[in-house]
mmCIF file of C-alpha atoms in Angstrom:
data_model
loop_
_atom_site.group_PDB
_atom_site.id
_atom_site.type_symbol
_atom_site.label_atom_id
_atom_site.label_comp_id
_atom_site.label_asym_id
_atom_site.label_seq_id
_atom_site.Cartn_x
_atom_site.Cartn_y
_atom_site.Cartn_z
ATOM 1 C CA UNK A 17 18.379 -5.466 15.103
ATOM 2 C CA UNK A 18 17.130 -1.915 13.209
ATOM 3 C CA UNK A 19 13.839 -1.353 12.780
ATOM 4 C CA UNK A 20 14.655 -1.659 9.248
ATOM 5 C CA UNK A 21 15.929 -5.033 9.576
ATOM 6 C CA UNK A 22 12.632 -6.571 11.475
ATOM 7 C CA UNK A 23 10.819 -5.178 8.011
ATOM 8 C CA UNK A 24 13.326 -6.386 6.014
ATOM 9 C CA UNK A 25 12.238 -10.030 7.588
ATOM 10 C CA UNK A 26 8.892 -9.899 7.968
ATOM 11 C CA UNK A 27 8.418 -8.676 4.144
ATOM 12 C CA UNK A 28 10.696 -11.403 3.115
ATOM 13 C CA UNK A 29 8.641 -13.654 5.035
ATOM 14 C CA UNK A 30 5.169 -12.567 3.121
ATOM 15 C CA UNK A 31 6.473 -12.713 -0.329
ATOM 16 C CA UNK A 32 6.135 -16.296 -1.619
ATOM 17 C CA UNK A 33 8.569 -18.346 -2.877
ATOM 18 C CA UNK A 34 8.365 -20.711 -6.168
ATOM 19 C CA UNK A 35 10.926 -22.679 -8.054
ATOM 20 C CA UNK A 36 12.765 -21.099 -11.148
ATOM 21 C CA UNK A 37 13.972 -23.000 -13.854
ATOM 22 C CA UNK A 38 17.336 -24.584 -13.406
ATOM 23 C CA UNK A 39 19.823 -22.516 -15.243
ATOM 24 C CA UNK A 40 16.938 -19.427 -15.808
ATOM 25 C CA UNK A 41 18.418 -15.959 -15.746
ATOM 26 C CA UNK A 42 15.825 -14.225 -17.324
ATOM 27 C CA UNK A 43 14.935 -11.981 -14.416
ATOM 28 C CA UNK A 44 18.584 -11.728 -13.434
ATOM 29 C CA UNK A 45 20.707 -8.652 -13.456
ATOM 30 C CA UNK A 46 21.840 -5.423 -11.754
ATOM 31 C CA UNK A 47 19.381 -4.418 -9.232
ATOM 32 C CA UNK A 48 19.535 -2.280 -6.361
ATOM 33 C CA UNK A 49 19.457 -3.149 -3.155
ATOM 34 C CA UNK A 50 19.193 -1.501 0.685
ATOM 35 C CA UNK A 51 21.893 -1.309 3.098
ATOM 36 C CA UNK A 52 20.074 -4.284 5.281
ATOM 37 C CA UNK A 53 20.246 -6.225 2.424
ATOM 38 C CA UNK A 54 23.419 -5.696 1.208
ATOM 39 C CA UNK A 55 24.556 -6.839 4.296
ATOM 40 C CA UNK A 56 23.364 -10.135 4.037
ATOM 41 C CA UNK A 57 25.010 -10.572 0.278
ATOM 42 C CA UNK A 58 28.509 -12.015 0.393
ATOM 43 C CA UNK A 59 30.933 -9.389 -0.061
ATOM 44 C CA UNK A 60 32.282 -9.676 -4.040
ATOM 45 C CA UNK A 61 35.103 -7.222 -4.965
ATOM 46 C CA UNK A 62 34.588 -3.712 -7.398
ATOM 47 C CA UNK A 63 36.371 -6.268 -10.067
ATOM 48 C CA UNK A 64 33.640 -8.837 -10.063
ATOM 49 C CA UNK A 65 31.284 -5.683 -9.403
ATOM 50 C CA UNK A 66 32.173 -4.223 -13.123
ATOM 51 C CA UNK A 67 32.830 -7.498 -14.496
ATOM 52 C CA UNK A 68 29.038 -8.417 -13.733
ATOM 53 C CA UNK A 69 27.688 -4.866 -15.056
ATOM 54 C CA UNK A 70 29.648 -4.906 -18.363
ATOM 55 C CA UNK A 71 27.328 -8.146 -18.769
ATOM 56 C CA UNK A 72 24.199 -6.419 -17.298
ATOM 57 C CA UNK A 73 24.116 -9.160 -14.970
ATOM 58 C CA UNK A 74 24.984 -9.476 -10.827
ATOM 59 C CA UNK A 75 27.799 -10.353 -9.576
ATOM 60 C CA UNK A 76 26.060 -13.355 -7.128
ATOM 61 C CA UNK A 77 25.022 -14.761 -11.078
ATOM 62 C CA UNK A 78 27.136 -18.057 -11.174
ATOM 63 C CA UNK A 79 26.554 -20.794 -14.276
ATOM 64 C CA UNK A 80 24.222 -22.667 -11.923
ATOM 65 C CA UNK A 81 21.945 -19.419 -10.994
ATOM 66 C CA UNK A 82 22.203 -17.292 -8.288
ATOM 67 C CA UNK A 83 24.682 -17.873 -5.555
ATOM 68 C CA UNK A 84 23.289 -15.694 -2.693
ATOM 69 C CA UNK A 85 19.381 -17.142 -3.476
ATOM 70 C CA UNK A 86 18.855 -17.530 0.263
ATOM 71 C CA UNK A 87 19.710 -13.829 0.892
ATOM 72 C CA UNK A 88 18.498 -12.461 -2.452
ATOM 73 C CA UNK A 89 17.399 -8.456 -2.020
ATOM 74 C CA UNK A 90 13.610 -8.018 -1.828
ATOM 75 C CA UNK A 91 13.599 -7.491 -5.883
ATOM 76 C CA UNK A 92 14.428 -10.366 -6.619
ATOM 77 C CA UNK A 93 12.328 -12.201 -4.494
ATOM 78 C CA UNK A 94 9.547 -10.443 -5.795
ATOM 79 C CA UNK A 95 10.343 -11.046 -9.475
ATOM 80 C CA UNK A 96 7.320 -13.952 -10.630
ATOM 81 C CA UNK A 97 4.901 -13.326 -7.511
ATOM 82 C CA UNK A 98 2.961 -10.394 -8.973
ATOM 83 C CA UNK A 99 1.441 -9.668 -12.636
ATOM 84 C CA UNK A 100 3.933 -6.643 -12.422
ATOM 85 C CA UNK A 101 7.182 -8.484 -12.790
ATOM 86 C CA UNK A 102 5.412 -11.952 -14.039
ATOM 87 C CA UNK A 103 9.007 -14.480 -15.137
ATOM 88 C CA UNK A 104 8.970 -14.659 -18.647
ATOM 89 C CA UNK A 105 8.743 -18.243 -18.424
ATOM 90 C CA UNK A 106 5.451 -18.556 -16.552
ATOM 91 C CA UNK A 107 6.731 -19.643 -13.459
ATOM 92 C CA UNK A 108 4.880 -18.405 -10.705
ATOM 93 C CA UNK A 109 4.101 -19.168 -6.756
ATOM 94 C CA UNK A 110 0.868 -21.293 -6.263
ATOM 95 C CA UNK A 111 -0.397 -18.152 -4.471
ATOM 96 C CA UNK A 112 0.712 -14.630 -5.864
ATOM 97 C CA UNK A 113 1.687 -12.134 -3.568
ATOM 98 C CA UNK A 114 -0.764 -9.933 -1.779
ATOM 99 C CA UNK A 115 -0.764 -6.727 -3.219
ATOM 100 C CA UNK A 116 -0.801 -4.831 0.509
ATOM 101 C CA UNK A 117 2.644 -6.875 0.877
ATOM 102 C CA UNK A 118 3.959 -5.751 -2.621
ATOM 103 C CA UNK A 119 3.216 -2.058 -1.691
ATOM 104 C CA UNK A 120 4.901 -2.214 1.308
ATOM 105 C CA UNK A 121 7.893 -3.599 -0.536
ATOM 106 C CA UNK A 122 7.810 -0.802 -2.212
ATOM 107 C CA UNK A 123 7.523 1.856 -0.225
ATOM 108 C CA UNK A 124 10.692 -0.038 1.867
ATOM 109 C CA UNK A 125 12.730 0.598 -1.301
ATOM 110 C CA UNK A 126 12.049 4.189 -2.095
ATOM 111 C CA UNK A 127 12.162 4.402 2.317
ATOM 112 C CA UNK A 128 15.937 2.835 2.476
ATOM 113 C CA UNK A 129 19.048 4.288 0.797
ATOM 114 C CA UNK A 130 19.672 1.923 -2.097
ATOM 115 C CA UNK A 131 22.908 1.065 -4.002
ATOM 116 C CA UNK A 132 23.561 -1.585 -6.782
ATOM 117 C CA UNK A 133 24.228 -4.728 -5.797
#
């Protein structure tokens, strides 16, 4: 495991989690993503790649939500945890991230090469 990777976990670990709204995909789209975490995605083809950007969406987007949730990139998990990038909704985590943990998010993403998901 990379050094990158044990960060890649523990930030995961300190950004809370909270239920969307079934069927939401208001915070849903292209987004970038690191190496590590592209990894973890399940591999979809350069068709469902460009299929998913003419819609400004992501390709892990089903009907039902998002189909690689458990391994979503450290955007999207931090969509609805901090004022920042509130849901549109108001859906939120009973506790909002800390904002050390959202710097260091952030400082991971401009750290790691990142590519669009």
């Amino acid at each position: 495991m990379t050094r990158n990777d044990r960060k890649l976990d523990d930030l995961r670990r300190r950004i809370p989690t909270f239920r969307c709204i079934d069927g939401c995909r208001d915070c849903c789209g292209p987004v970038t993503a690191s190496s590590e975490e592209m990894a973890r995605l399940p591999i979809k083809t350069e068709a469902e790649h460009a299929a998913a950007l003419v819609e400004w969406s992501c390709p892990h987007l089903g009907p039902g939500g998002c189909h690689a949730y458990d391994e979503r990139p450290l955007i999207c998990r931090l969509f609805g945890t901090t004022p920042r990038l509130a849901c549109p909704n108001g859906c939120r985590p009973e506790q909002m991230v800390d904002e050390q943990t959202e710097r260091e998010v952030h400082a991971f993403l401009r750290q790691t090469r990142q590519v669009l998901v």
